[in-house]
Structure formats: C-alpha cells, structure tokens
C-alpha cells in the first residue's frame, strides 16, 4: 500500500533541478568550456527528444493507472459485498444451530423453556413405573387388609370354643407369613436406587397391620373376660367365695382362654417391627387393668375436682389402694389359675402391679407441660413418685416373677419416677428448681438477723449435742447443716447414682462452698478493720461500713473476740458435720460409685472441692475430705486470729506497764503496780468469755497459745530488753508476785476447763526464779552463763529448774539485777 502511494506521487521539481544543475556543472564547468564544446546543439536536441519521450510515457502510465485503479476499486467493492453476505449467512447459521441445540438440551439446566420430547418420554416412563409400583403396593396392602379382616372374622367365628386353637389363627399366620415375605422382597429391592424409602414405608405399614390385627384378637377376648369380671364386681373388691359358681367358672374359662391365646402368640417368632408392648405382660391381667384405667381416667383425667395438678399424691394413693385391695384375690385365685398353666412361674400380684404402672406413666407425661412451668409442683410430684416407688418396693414388688419386656435390661425396677428422671431435660429442670430453692434457703439463713448469734446450750437437739462435742454453733451453721441434710433427704431415694452425684455436686457442695466463702469474707473484713491504717486513723472507714461510731468497737475487746469466735465455731461445726456425713453409709456408697464409674469420675474431677477419684478396688478417704481440709484451714485461720486478737489487746494494755519502773517492796511484801491491773483484767475477761463459749479442748488450746505469747512478750520486754530499767536486789520478788497474779487470773478465767494452768507461763516463771535467787545461787548461775560451756550451762539450769532460756538470753536476764558482776 505504501509503495502504491509512493508511485502515485508527482516528480519532485527540486530534485530534477538539482540533477540538471549537477549534470551541467559536470559537462560545462565554465564559460570557456561552453564556448569550446562541440555538439552542444545536438546534445540539447537529444535532451528535448528524450524529454518528449518521457512525457509520452508518463501520459500513457497515468492513463493506464487510472484504468487499473478503477478496476481494483470495482473488485474490492465486489469482495467486501461478498464478505458481508458471508458474515450475515454465518450469523443466521449460528442462530439456527443455537436454536437446534436448545431443543436438545434439558430445560432443567436453566429452569426455563419447555421440556424436550426425550424428557417428556422419560417423565412418562417414570410416572408409569411409579404407578406400577403404587399398583403393586396397593395390591399388597389390599391383600394384607383382606388377610387381617379374614383373621378377625375367623377368630370371631371360633370364639365360642373353650380355648383358642392354632386352627382359629390360621389366617393370622397367613398374614404373618405374607408380611415376612414382603419384608424379604423389600429388603432385596432396597439396593435399587429410589426404592428404599417406599419399601421401608410399606414394610412398616404391614407391621402395623399385623400388630393391629393381634391387638384386635386380644380385644375380643379382653371384652369377654371383662364382662365376666364385672359379674365379680371388678374393679371393686372381689369376694370370690360368695360369687356364684357359674360366674366363677365363666371367669376362669375366659382367663384361661386369654392365656391360651398368649401361649400361641409366644410360639410365634419375634419378627422385626413387632410391637413388644402389645405382646408383653400376662394378657388376662392386662384385660383386668383396663377397667382400672377407665376409672382412673374418670377421676384424674377429666374435669372432676379430683383431677388437681397440685395433688399428685391422690392418684398415686389411688393406685396403691388398688394394689392393696386386690392383693388377696391375686395371691390366691389368680395365682392358682396361673399355676395350672405354663405361666406358673409368674407372680400374679407383682405382674398385676406392673400392669398398673403405665397408667401412672401416661398421667405423668400428660402433666409435665404444666409441671415444668412450676418448679415447686414439679418437685412435689417427683417426691410423691419416689414415695410411691418406695412404698411399692416395701410391699414386696420386684421384677422377679414378672414378664419383663423383651429387649429391656434385667435388673432392679427403676420406678415410676424414672418417667421424669429418665429424661435429661426434665431431670435438669427439677435439679435447677431444687438448686434455686436451696440457694434461696441459704440466702435466708445467712441474711437473717440472728444468723451469727450463738445458740444456747439447751437449744441443741440430742443428735447435734452428741455429734459436736459440746460445741455451741451459730444459728447459721446449725441451719446450714439442717439445709444440707434436708437436701440429702430429698434425693437419697433416687435409684440412680448419677442423679445423686449431680445433686451432691451442684447443690450440696455449692452450699458448703458459699458458706466457706462467707466465713472467710468475714475474717477478711476483720483483718481489714484491724489493719495498721485503721489503728493509725481511728474511724476512717466508719461511713463505709455503715456505722457512725469508731469502727474499733467492732474489732476490739470482747466484741471483736466474739466475732472471731462465731467464725471459728461456724467453721468447726460444719467440719465436724462433714466428718460425720463422710462416715455415713449413704455417702460411702456414693463415693465408691463415683470412683468406680468413669462418667462420675469425670464430674468429680471437674470440681475443685471434691477429692480426686481413682478407680481403685479399695476406696480410701471420704467424699468430704477436700472440703474438710478447706474448713480446717479456715478454722485454723480463725483460731490464729483469736490468739492474735487477745494477745494484741493484752500487749497493748501492757505497754504502760512494761515502760513503768519496778515497784519497791515494802515490809509487808511486794507491791503490785497499778499499771498491771488493766491488762490482767482484759486478759481475764477475754479468757472467761472464751471458756463460756467453746468446749474444753478448744479452750485449752487457745489458752496455751495466748498465755504462752503473753509470757514471751513480758519476758522479752521486761527481762531481756530491760524496759523497766535495773531491778534492785531488794525488789527481786516483784516479778514473782506479778507471775502469781497472772496465774490467779488464768485460774479464775479457765480453771474449770483447763487442768494445767502453769505450763504456758513457764518462761515468765523461770525469769522470776532467776531474778529472785539467793545470792550464792545467783552467782553460780552467773558463772555458768559467762564462763561455762554449753553443757555446763545446761546442767546448772537443770539444777535450778530452768529450761526455756539460751545461754545468751540468760546473760541478758542476769544483767537485769543491779548486783550483776558482769
């Protein structure tokens, strides 16, 4: 294209002029050359001829170019037109191809358009196949219903016979075989895609037809037996001996007839889909239970006043009365009839009792929606159900001697209460209600005005007084113990250990934890109020704790001691209670089950207040060991605070005394300083208060710790640190007199409970002995303290009855006397 455009351009004049000028310059470089050039004219003429020739060729080329150009334009136009026509044809073909393709692609891919002919044919084929299956199913169902109706008609025709024979059940046998055959065929067809659910539905329907047919056969004989029983005044009390002989014979015949039906039914193999409830139990006793059920519904399922959701004990008592009322009839007449058949191993009374349980189970299930809305009624209903189960068991009921339903686990009867307790959501609702009730009771106990008041000696019951070794608890501790035992009484009758463990962990242990936290919090508050800041700024927290007076009154003197003792006796009371509970058979068995069962072990391991269970054959310890350890720690803490409080109070009162000079002995003897009266009185008051509240063992322990600390304080300040300056030899008996006063004070305060008063004051006594020695003995002890070795020092001290001083301390004590030579 570029070459054509180049050729179409006209010649360049400038280029031509330049070439011409160059040629002339070459041939005629100057004027002389022109003048002497030969043939110049010829050369010019030749050039003109050449020019003309070139012009003619140019004209010819121009003419030819125009023609060729026009021809090319025509050819190009024709080609473009043909190309456009080809593109249009291609689009038309593409549209036609797409339309044809859409007709062949399934409309299901896009959900639009009409189905293809092939799809229509396939759909019609499937519908036809489905209709064929339906036709087959309808024929099978029709055949089953026909056999069912024929079986019932055949049985009715033979009902006048004295007993049921296999011949009278031949149609039922055909129905059973037909059902079994269809089940086998359907099982084989399950492998065919799309036929599994329909086959299973058909088999289920045939099984229901078979079960309904058998129930209908039973119902025919049930009605016959019930009609005979009504002549005996059933379901009222039956007086067998006063009943006419003919009525008795008809009753026994109807009873045996039902047994013969059951015997034939037992010979049939159990097929998949059999309703075990339909074929379980002794048929005649099931029939006798129907009038009882009808009377029960009349009283407790209708609009009568006896149908009250808040009175479950009424319908439980009604069933118990039925059981007791017919016990004699079952144990004599019915048992005699059973003994003459293959069911002689059945205990008539127990089996009849078992047939009445479904009546209560249905009633409980119908009541549950309303009971779940009221936790108190739910708890009351469960309690009455447990009471019913307990009463039935005490009357001798057990699953032994009954027809246990096939497929159920043999073992102890779980009770009617298992209808509720066996469903997790219902049991959890009850447990939550019990937990909230227990927490409300706990809050009421700890927030009552008298919660932390000590109980009088005569207010304890005999069991509590014996179990707690004369310890006087607070009202809250005693009521917490009672609440714990009340909760235990509510769940002890539960048959399953899993349920018992949940009550223990989620309610009982939680209450003990809360009470522990409560006591611990009171001790924390006491320590806060007695901190150094509170002592430095008296009454600083008065407004914060809700008092308008100095908070030291809450923690000082007997008032503060009383608060600590309340915490001590509360913790100690619960500790002793837990020790007694841990030894009870109920909790020992529960702890053993927790250790033996993996599920219960996991629950226990997730709770910090329970010991770590181990699946050992021999279970050691008790269920409450961990909680006892926590409460022991709390008891020890409160005991430490009691000792700290009394010692601190006494030490504070002793500060003026230990800073005062020694008194001077008079002719009548040593004179006790007045500064000693206040601390002695304070100690005596607090020890006396302790002795009126706590038992002898606790008083003895606290007395020894308190007085030992005070004795050490006196010796450290007065004897070792010389806080009262030097002691004159003439006044050496003063410390002995002070010691005697402390002993007399202690004896008056705790002498009735503590046998040995002197031991805690041993250090003060020895210090008084050292200072009040004769001169010779004093000097001997001085020499042993400074000049003797350790052995010689100990021998000398032993000679004078001294054992609580080291050699270094003895030197400090000896220097107190003004006549010390060292």
XYZ file of C-alpha atoms in Angstrom, residues 277-777:
501
model
C -45.764 -53.689 74.314
C -48.598 -55.438 72.504
C -47.238 -58.900 73.301
C -45.674 -58.197 76.725
C -47.333 -58.954 80.036
C -49.896 -61.547 81.006
C -52.920 -60.951 78.779
C -55.663 -61.610 81.346
C -54.060 -59.220 83.823
C -53.791 -56.612 81.071
C -57.502 -57.051 80.476
C -58.267 -56.633 84.188
C -56.200 -53.432 84.219
C -58.436 -51.780 81.603
C -61.413 -51.121 83.921
C -58.936 -49.788 86.491
C -57.542 -47.460 83.844
C -61.015 -46.303 82.843
C -61.907 -45.489 86.456
C -58.529 -43.701 86.849
C -59.258 -41.528 83.799
C -62.708 -40.733 85.147
C -61.264 -39.379 88.367
C -57.919 -37.900 87.311
C -58.126 -37.003 83.593
C -61.433 -35.195 83.355
C -62.932 -32.053 84.827
C -63.678 -33.520 88.223
C -62.358 -31.973 91.422
C -60.112 -34.970 91.986
C -58.034 -34.000 88.947
C -55.699 -31.486 90.571
C -52.148 -30.970 89.388
C -51.081 -29.905 92.871
C -52.279 -33.199 94.386
C -50.283 -35.975 92.709
C -50.473 -37.951 95.924
C -54.156 -38.511 95.225
C -53.657 -40.594 92.087
C -50.587 -42.344 93.498
C -52.623 -43.301 96.561
C -55.463 -44.455 94.322
C -53.186 -46.926 92.531
C -51.702 -48.085 95.850
C -55.207 -48.736 97.132
C -55.992 -50.794 94.012
C -52.835 -52.854 94.569
C -53.650 -53.479 98.219
C -57.333 -54.067 97.549
C -56.753 -56.916 95.092
C -53.693 -58.461 96.733
C -55.694 -61.326 98.261
C -57.555 -62.036 95.018
C -54.285 -62.074 93.044
C -52.308 -64.160 95.523
C -54.992 -66.837 95.843
C -57.437 -67.123 92.955
C -55.393 -65.715 90.097
C -52.161 -67.336 91.270
C -53.953 -70.709 91.436
C -55.141 -70.320 87.842
C -51.666 -69.346 86.660
C -50.119 -72.314 88.432
C -52.185 -74.633 86.234
C -50.631 -73.216 83.051
C -47.168 -72.700 81.595
C -47.103 -69.330 83.359
C -46.848 -70.844 86.818
C -43.542 -69.012 87.379
C -45.367 -65.682 87.174
C -46.160 -63.947 90.455
C -49.721 -62.759 89.926
C -49.562 -59.899 92.428
C -46.318 -58.488 91.032
C -47.419 -58.857 87.415
C -50.752 -57.159 88.144
C -48.887 -54.341 89.898
C -46.642 -53.935 86.878
C -49.606 -53.603 84.513
C -50.803 -50.580 86.516
C -47.589 -48.600 86.118
C -48.332 -47.439 82.522
C -51.469 -45.722 83.866
C -49.318 -43.533 86.108
C -46.676 -43.072 83.409
C -49.247 -41.642 80.986
C -50.630 -39.351 83.663
C -47.175 -38.009 84.489
C -46.342 -37.394 80.821
C -49.609 -35.516 80.304
C -48.916 -33.379 83.360
C -45.321 -32.482 82.504
C -46.022 -29.376 80.347
C -47.825 -27.780 83.301
C -45.343 -29.062 85.879
C -42.378 -27.602 84.007
C -43.944 -24.169 84.456
C -43.930 -24.538 88.259
C -40.763 -25.886 89.860
C -42.434 -26.337 93.241
C -45.167 -28.567 91.783
C -42.586 -30.471 89.762
C -40.516 -31.151 92.868
C -43.631 -32.177 94.802
C -44.721 -34.561 92.038
C -41.289 -36.180 91.839
C -41.201 -36.528 95.601
C -44.620 -38.240 95.584
C -43.492 -40.512 92.743
C -40.425 -41.525 94.748
C -42.596 -42.121 97.810
C -44.864 -44.305 95.665
C -41.903 -46.291 94.320
C -40.564 -46.787 97.838
C -43.946 -47.942 99.126
C -44.380 -50.378 96.239
C -40.949 -51.876 96.871
C -41.642 -52.145 100.586
C -44.850 -54.020 99.739
C -42.711 -56.658 98.036
C -42.718 -55.659 94.384
C -39.784 -56.666 92.217
C -39.316 -57.571 88.564
C -38.600 -61.144 89.547
C -41.691 -63.216 88.790
C -42.950 -60.854 86.092
C -42.802 -60.851 82.309
C -40.007 -58.373 81.718
C -40.453 -56.782 78.264
C -38.200 -58.375 75.665
C -35.112 -56.382 74.880
C -35.025 -54.467 78.151
C -32.205 -54.847 80.614
C -32.855 -57.126 83.523
C -32.248 -55.682 86.919
C -33.920 -53.658 89.616
C -37.113 -51.793 88.898
C -36.321 -48.137 88.216
C -39.688 -46.958 89.410
C -42.462 -44.753 88.067
C -40.306 -41.746 88.946
C -37.989 -42.737 86.085
C -40.642 -41.428 83.693
C -39.476 -37.955 84.737
C -35.975 -38.642 85.975
C -35.108 -40.740 82.924
C -35.481 -37.742 80.582
C -32.493 -35.452 80.881
C -34.342 -32.208 80.173
C -36.994 -32.976 82.809
C -34.450 -34.023 85.393
C -32.372 -30.927 84.669
C -35.456 -28.746 85.148
C -36.095 -30.366 88.527
C -32.434 -30.057 89.516
C -32.408 -26.381 88.575
C -35.544 -25.762 90.609
C -34.034 -27.537 93.614
C -30.838 -25.529 93.215
C -32.688 -22.215 93.158
C -34.757 -23.260 96.167
C -31.633 -24.283 98.084
C -29.903 -21.008 97.214
C -32.951 -19.056 98.396
C -32.915 -21.016 101.642
C -29.197 -20.364 102.004
C -29.635 -16.635 101.438
C -32.416 -16.566 104.011
C -30.178 -18.326 106.523
C -27.088 -16.133 106.163
C -29.017 -12.866 105.924
C -31.345 -13.443 108.871
C -30.813 -11.037 111.813
C -29.843 -13.880 114.168
C -27.649 -15.734 111.656
C -24.465 -15.229 113.646
C -25.876 -15.462 117.136
C -24.576 -18.294 119.260
C -27.100 -20.943 120.239
C -27.859 -21.526 123.892
C -26.722 -24.767 125.456
C -30.248 -26.143 125.718
C -31.249 -25.305 122.138
C -29.361 -28.215 120.530
C -31.062 -31.486 119.735
C -29.703 -34.666 121.201
C -28.069 -35.722 117.927
C -26.361 -32.361 117.405
C -25.234 -32.131 121.010
C -23.632 -35.582 120.837
C -22.069 -35.156 117.414
C -20.365 -31.829 118.064
C -18.681 -32.442 121.449
C -20.395 -29.612 123.362
C -19.608 -27.021 120.692
C -22.142 -24.195 120.599
C -22.681 -23.222 116.943
C -24.175 -20.135 115.410
C -27.721 -20.181 114.094
C -26.443 -20.048 110.528
C -24.110 -23.029 110.997
C -26.846 -25.161 112.510
C -29.343 -24.170 109.816
C -26.810 -24.756 107.026
C -26.264 -28.255 108.423
C -30.027 -28.802 108.546
C -30.399 -27.477 104.972
C -27.661 -29.840 103.749
C -29.401 -32.813 105.366
C -32.790 -31.684 104.076
C -31.443 -31.673 100.510
C -29.935 -35.121 101.079
C -33.300 -36.450 102.256
C -34.874 -35.261 99.006
C -32.526 -37.149 96.712
C -31.485 -40.152 98.815
C -34.346 -42.294 97.429
C -33.200 -41.686 93.830
C -32.318 -45.072 92.310
C -29.516 -43.855 90.033
C -26.139 -42.819 91.404
C -25.677 -40.410 88.508
C -28.645 -38.355 89.717
C -27.416 -38.468 93.299
C -23.964 -37.276 92.269
C -25.453 -34.308 90.397
C -27.424 -33.241 93.479
C -24.324 -33.549 95.623
C -22.020 -31.615 93.299
C -24.328 -28.906 92.016
C -26.311 -28.163 95.188
C -24.850 -29.553 98.399
C -21.170 -28.918 97.709
C -22.062 -25.490 96.308
C -23.780 -24.521 99.569
C -20.760 -25.570 101.616
C -18.506 -23.559 99.287
C -20.695 -20.464 99.628
C -20.714 -20.752 103.413
C -16.944 -21.173 103.438
C -16.607 -18.028 101.332
C -18.962 -16.189 103.681
C -16.935 -17.037 106.784
C -13.668 -16.330 105.019
C -15.028 -12.947 103.923
C -15.930 -12.052 107.495
C -12.363 -12.836 108.568
C -11.021 -10.725 105.697
C -13.206 -7.827 106.827
C -11.995 -8.218 110.410
C -8.374 -8.128 109.301
C -9.076 -5.028 107.192
C -10.624 -3.215 110.141
C -7.735 -4.155 112.404
C -5.032 -3.129 109.909
C -2.331 -0.658 110.802
C -4.099 2.070 108.818
C -7.260 1.638 110.861
C -5.282 1.801 114.059
C -3.460 4.922 112.856
C -6.679 6.650 111.727
C -9.481 5.517 114.065
C -12.927 5.535 112.481
C -11.554 6.114 108.964
C -13.954 3.536 107.459
C -16.895 4.247 109.731
C -19.047 5.692 106.975
C -18.069 2.904 104.565
C -19.136 0.105 106.856
C -22.402 1.768 107.740
C -21.608 2.874 111.295
C -21.488 6.332 112.774
C -19.046 5.438 115.502
C -15.467 4.308 115.776
C -15.009 1.008 113.956
C -12.511 -0.089 116.617
C -15.521 -1.014 118.702
C -16.272 -3.722 116.121
C -12.866 -5.335 116.451
C -11.645 -4.559 119.944
C -12.206 -6.204 123.271
C -14.853 -8.849 123.803
C -16.919 -7.578 120.826
C -14.106 -8.293 118.402
C -13.346 -11.597 120.101
C -16.995 -12.608 119.819
C -16.953 -12.059 116.049
C -13.902 -14.245 115.658
C -15.335 -16.972 117.869
C -18.527 -17.002 115.784
C -16.458 -17.592 112.661
C -14.464 -20.273 114.478
C -17.452 -22.223 115.834
C -19.317 -21.931 112.487
C -16.416 -23.411 110.543
C -15.724 -26.014 113.208
C -19.388 -27.065 113.415
C -19.592 -27.667 109.652
C -16.253 -29.509 109.738
C -17.491 -31.920 112.405
C -20.754 -32.355 110.474
C -18.843 -33.237 107.289
C -16.721 -35.750 109.188
C -19.906 -37.450 110.398
C -21.509 -37.333 106.952
C -18.424 -38.855 105.364
C -18.768 -41.930 107.573
C -22.439 -42.485 106.760
C -23.249 -45.485 104.584
C -25.103 -43.372 102.001
C -22.125 -41.128 101.259
C -19.656 -44.012 101.439
C -21.630 -45.878 98.762
C -21.919 -42.713 96.660
C -18.163 -42.091 96.898
C -17.469 -45.703 95.902
C -19.719 -45.380 92.852
C -18.034 -42.121 91.861
C -14.664 -43.887 91.966
C -15.945 -46.927 90.050
C -17.796 -45.174 87.210
C -15.860 -43.241 84.589
C -18.653 -40.723 83.918
C -18.972 -39.866 87.610
C -15.203 -39.637 87.986
C -15.112 -37.005 85.237
C -17.773 -34.949 87.003
C -15.907 -35.177 90.309
C -12.551 -34.260 88.743
C -14.105 -31.108 87.343
C -14.950 -29.889 90.848
C -12.165 -28.457 92.984
C -13.956 -29.124 96.276
C -14.107 -32.887 95.810
C -11.215 -35.337 96.245
C -9.588 -36.717 93.129
C -11.331 -40.058 92.477
C -9.345 -43.124 91.429
C -10.702 -46.394 90.011
C -9.016 -48.461 92.715
C -10.577 -51.557 94.166
C -10.197 -50.171 97.677
C -11.504 -46.626 98.055
C -9.733 -44.602 100.706
C -10.909 -41.439 102.390
C -14.372 -39.928 102.300
C -16.371 -37.777 99.953
C -15.794 -34.619 102.001
C -12.026 -34.850 102.613
C -11.223 -31.881 100.382
C -13.937 -29.688 101.897
C -12.887 -30.772 105.395
C -9.344 -29.687 104.581
C -10.619 -26.292 103.387
C -12.727 -25.816 106.504
C -9.840 -26.975 108.695
C -7.713 -24.260 107.136
C -10.496 -21.757 107.817
C -10.798 -22.977 111.415
C -7.048 -22.674 111.920
C -7.119 -19.161 110.468
C -9.908 -18.054 112.799
C -8.060 -19.663 115.721
C -4.922 -17.739 114.779
C -6.925 -14.520 114.648
C -8.427 -15.239 118.079
C -4.954 -15.727 119.541
C -3.655 -12.688 117.702
C -6.606 -10.580 118.889
C -6.322 -11.480 122.582
C -2.541 -11.207 122.569
C -2.676 -7.878 120.736
C -5.276 -6.494 123.150
C -3.252 -7.615 126.161
C 0.051 -6.421 124.728
C -1.451 -3.001 124.040
C -2.705 -2.801 127.614
C 0.736 -3.901 128.869
C 2.668 -1.072 127.180
C 2.322 1.353 130.104
C 3.243 -1.435 132.494
C 6.413 -2.597 130.720
C 7.528 1.028 130.437
C 6.986 1.811 134.166
C 9.764 1.360 136.775
C 9.859 -1.627 139.080
C 7.843 -1.200 142.261
C 9.617 -1.121 145.604
C 8.980 -3.933 148.023
C 7.573 -2.945 151.420
C 7.839 -4.611 154.774
C 4.592 -6.433 154.089
C 5.930 -7.787 150.802
C 5.976 -6.854 147.139
C 3.523 -4.250 145.981
C 1.899 -4.890 142.563
C 1.874 -1.876 140.269
C -1.456 -0.354 139.292
C -0.440 -0.490 135.618
C -0.810 -4.261 135.741
C -4.473 -4.254 136.655
C -5.770 -3.190 133.228
C -4.006 -5.883 131.142
C -4.742 -8.589 133.709
C -8.402 -7.636 133.738
C -8.524 -7.533 129.914
C -6.978 -10.990 129.645
C -9.248 -12.409 132.308
C -12.382 -11.064 130.629
C -11.484 -12.458 127.231
C -10.365 -15.851 128.546
C -13.553 -16.073 130.595
C -15.616 -15.281 127.501
C -13.799 -17.972 125.525
C -14.440 -20.519 128.283
C -18.192 -19.795 128.248
C -18.486 -20.390 124.502
C -16.016 -23.076 123.468
C -15.555 -26.667 124.686
C -12.703 -27.628 126.993
C -10.377 -28.882 124.226
C -10.609 -25.656 122.233
C -10.292 -23.528 125.395
C -7.156 -25.430 126.425
C -5.518 -24.980 123.010
C -6.334 -21.276 122.818
C -5.329 -20.658 126.456
C -1.922 -22.218 125.951
C -1.220 -20.284 122.758
C -2.450 -16.958 124.156
C -0.699 -17.146 127.519
C 2.481 -18.508 126.016
C 2.647 -15.485 123.689
C 1.928 -13.041 126.546
C 4.530 -14.711 128.752
C 7.121 -14.443 125.987
C 6.201 -10.783 125.450
C 6.667 -9.961 129.139
C 9.991 -11.746 129.339
C 11.248 -10.170 126.106
C 10.366 -6.610 127.105
C 10.908 -6.555 130.841
C 13.656 -9.122 131.344
C 15.659 -9.269 128.147
C 15.261 -5.688 126.913
C 15.265 -4.141 130.420
C 12.337 -1.868 129.542
C 11.777 -1.188 133.266
C 15.477 -0.484 133.975
C 17.544 -2.331 136.583
C 15.920 -4.381 139.341
C 17.197 -3.865 142.850
C 18.050 -6.952 144.834
C 15.548 -5.950 147.481
C 12.810 -5.825 144.840
C 13.665 -9.120 143.162
C 10.436 -10.754 144.337
C 8.274 -8.295 142.376
C 8.321 -10.381 139.186
C 7.369 -13.460 141.179
C 4.369 -11.602 142.560
C 3.360 -10.496 139.060
C 3.650 -14.083 137.837
C 1.385 -15.234 140.656
C -1.165 -12.611 139.644
C -1.189 -13.879 136.038
C -1.648 -17.445 137.270
C -4.510 -16.466 139.555
C -6.142 -14.500 136.753
C -5.903 -17.507 134.420
C -7.240 -19.892 137.046
C -10.300 -17.775 137.681
C -10.982 -17.444 133.947
C -10.440 -21.016 132.672
C -9.667 -23.093 135.756
C -12.836 -25.182 135.373
C -11.924 -26.306 131.865
C -8.106 -26.271 131.756
C -6.440 -28.753 134.042
C -2.898 -27.357 133.971
C -2.691 -23.595 134.268
C 1.076 -23.178 134.730
C 2.712 -24.545 131.509
C 2.002 -21.520 129.237
C 3.573 -19.209 131.824
C 6.713 -21.335 132.199
C 9.033 -18.757 130.640
C 7.800 -15.959 132.933
C 8.048 -18.280 135.925
C 11.676 -19.173 135.116
C 12.533 -15.488 134.652
C 11.052 -14.732 138.087
C 13.035 -17.647 139.529
C 16.299 -16.308 138.079
C 15.734 -12.784 139.419
C 14.608 -13.958 142.859
C 17.526 -16.339 143.537
C 19.665 -16.352 146.625
C 22.983 -14.603 146.220
C 25.066 -17.793 146.082
C 22.800 -19.465 143.557
